[in-house]
XYZ file of C-alpha atoms in Angstrom:
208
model
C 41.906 -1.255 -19.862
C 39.231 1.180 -20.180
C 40.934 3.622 -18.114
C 44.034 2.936 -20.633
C 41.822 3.458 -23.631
C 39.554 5.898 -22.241
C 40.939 7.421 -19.629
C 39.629 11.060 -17.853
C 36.632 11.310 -20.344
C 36.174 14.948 -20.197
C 39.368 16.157 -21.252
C 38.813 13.940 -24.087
C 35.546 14.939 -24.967
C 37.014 18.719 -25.214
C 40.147 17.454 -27.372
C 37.331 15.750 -29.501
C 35.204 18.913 -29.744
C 38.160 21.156 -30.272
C 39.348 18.582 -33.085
C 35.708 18.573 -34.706
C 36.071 22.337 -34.942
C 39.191 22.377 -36.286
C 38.562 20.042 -39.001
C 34.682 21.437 -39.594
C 37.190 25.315 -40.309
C 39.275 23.405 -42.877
C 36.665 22.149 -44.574
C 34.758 25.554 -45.154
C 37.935 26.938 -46.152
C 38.726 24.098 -48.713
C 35.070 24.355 -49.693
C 36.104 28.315 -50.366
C 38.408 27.753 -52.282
C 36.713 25.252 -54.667
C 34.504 27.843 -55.073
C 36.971 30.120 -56.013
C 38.443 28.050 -58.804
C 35.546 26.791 -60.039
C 34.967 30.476 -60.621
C 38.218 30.718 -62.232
C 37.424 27.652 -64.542
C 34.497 29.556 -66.120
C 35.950 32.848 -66.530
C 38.345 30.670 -68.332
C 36.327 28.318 -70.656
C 34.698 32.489 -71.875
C 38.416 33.528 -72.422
C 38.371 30.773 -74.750
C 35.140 31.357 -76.487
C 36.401 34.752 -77.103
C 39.883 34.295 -78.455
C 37.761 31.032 -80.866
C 35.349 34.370 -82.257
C 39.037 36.016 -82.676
C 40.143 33.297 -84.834
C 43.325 33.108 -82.037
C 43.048 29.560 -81.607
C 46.809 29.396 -79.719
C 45.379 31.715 -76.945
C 42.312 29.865 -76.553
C 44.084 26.310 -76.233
C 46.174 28.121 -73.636
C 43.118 29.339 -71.512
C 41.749 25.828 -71.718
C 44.890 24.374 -70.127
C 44.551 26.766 -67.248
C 40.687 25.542 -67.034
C 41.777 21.948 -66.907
C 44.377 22.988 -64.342
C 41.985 24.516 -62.496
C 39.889 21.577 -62.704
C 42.501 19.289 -61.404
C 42.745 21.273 -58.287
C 38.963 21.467 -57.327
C 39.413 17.510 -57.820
C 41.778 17.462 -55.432
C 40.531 19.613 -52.882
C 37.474 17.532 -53.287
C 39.340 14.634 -52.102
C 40.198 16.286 -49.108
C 37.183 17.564 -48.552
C 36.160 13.618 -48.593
C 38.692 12.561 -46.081
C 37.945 15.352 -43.793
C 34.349 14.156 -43.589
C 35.760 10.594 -42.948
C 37.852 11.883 -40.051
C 34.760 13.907 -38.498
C 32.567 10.814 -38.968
C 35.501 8.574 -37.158
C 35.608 11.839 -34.194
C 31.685 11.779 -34.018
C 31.144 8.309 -33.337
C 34.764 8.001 -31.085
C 32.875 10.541 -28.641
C 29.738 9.169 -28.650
C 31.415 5.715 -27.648
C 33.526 7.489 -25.090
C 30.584 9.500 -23.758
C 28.589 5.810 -23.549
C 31.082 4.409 -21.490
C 31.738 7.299 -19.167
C 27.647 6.702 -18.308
C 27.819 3.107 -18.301
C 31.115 4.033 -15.936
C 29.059 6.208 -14.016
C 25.887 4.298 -13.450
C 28.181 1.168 -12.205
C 29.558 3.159 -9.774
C 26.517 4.982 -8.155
C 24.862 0.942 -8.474
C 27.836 -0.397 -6.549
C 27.381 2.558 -3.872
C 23.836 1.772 -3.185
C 24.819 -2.057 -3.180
C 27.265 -0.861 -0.348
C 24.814 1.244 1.480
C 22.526 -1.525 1.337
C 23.786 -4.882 2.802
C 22.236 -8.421 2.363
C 22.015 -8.899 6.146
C 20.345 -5.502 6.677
C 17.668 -6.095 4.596
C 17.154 -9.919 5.682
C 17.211 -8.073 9.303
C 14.301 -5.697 7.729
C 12.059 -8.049 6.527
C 12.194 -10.420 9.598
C 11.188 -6.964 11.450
C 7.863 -6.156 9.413
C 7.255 -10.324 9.438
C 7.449 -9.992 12.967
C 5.636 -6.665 13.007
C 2.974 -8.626 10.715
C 2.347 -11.301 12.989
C 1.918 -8.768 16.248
C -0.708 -7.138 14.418
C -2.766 -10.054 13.989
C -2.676 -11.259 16.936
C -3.533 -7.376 18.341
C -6.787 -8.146 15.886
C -7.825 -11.153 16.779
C -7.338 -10.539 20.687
C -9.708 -7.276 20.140
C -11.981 -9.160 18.145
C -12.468 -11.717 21.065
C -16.019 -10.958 23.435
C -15.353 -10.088 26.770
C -17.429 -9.768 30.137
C -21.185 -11.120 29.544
C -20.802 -11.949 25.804
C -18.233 -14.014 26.215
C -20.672 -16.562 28.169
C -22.766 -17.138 25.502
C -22.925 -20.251 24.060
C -22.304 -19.975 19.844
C -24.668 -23.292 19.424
C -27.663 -21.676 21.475
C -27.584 -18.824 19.437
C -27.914 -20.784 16.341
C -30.359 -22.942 17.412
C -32.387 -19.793 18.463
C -32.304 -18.480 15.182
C -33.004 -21.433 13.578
C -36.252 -21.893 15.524
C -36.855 -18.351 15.017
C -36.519 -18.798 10.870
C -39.258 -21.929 11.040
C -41.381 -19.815 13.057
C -41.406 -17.407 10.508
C -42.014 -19.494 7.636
C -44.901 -21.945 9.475
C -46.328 -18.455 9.682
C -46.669 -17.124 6.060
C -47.698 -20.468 5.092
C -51.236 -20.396 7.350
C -51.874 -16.954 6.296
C -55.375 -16.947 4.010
C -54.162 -16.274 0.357
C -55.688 -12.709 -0.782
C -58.684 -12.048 -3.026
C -59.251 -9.229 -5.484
C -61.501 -6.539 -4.283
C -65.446 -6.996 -4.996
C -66.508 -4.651 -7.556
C -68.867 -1.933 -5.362
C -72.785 -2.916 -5.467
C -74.762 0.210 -6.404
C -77.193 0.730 -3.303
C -80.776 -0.920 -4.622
C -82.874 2.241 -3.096
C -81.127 4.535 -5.900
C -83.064 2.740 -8.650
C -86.375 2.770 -6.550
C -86.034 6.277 -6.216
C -85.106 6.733 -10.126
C -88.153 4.733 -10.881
C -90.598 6.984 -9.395
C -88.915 9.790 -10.728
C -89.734 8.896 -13.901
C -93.184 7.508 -13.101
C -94.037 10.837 -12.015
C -92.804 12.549 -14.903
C -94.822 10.437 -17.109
C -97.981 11.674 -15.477
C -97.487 15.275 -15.478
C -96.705 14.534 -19.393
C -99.862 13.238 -19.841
């Protein structure tokens, strides 16, 4: 169906563009042309003005038929003017559905190729591999982590015990140490106020 409906999206992309251009010339040239009568509509509606000064009232009814004439044909090309913006708008969005499904056609395909270059069992098959890798390295681990030669005789309950005597040892100790006192404030030696005394005793006597 899509195939059917939109079928070898590139050449209709171009026939779209080429279309869009197509119209998008027809429309400036009705657009031109509006222009142009509009143009002839005025010079008109002053023909008139001037023959109504001139008291010529026939020619002046005349030159407003031609306006409304004029008129009638800037109405029309107005109305194609509408319908050619219709058919662009219809164009527009007809390639930008076309354009949506030729992605959507595309990414389907390139998923279904990577589906196909992938299979199920091949990446069950993977993952049992790095499972099994997995499991090899911790067992590596754990058989380096294991003591060998001397270490390996030593008993893990010993050790603890050990420490655990070594920890009450070490506590029994701090507690029978002697708590700590401040520092004495220092006594000031008792000969230094002897010898201060007779310093002044002797000065008193020379005084007198």
């Amino acid at each position: 169906m899509f195939t059917r409906v939109f079928g070898k999206p590139k050449q209709e992309s171009s026939n779209t563009v080429t279309s869009l251009d197509k119209l998008n010339e027809t429309l400036e040239m009705l657009e031109k042309k509006e222009r142009v009568l509009l143009k002839k509509a005025s010079a008109e509606v002053e023909k008139a003005k001037d023959y109504t000064r001139a008291k010529n009232k026939k020619a002046a009814i005349q030159c407003l038929k031609r306006k409304k004439l004029y008129e009638q044909q800037v109405e029309q090309l107005g109305n194609f003017q509408l319908r050619i913006h219709d058919q662009m708008i219809m164009l527009e969005g007809a390639k930008a559905t076309t354009e949506t499904v030729d992605a959507l056609r595309t990414g389907a395909a390139a998923m279904k190729a990577m589906q196909k270059a992938t299979n199920i069992d091949d990446v069950d098959k993977t993952m049992d591999e790095i499972n099994e890798q997995t499991e090899n390295m911790k067992l590596i681990q754990e058989a380096l982590a294991t003591p060998m030669g001397a270490a390996a005789d030593f008993d893990d309950d010993e050790l603890e015990a050990e420490l655990e005597e070594l920890e009450g040892a070490e506590l029994e100790e701090q507690l029978l140490q002697p708590a700590t006192t401040a520092p004495a404030a220092p006594v000031q030696p008792k000969w230094h106020f002897k010898k201060r005394r007779c310093i002044e005793t002797y000065t008193m006597k020379k005084l007198c």
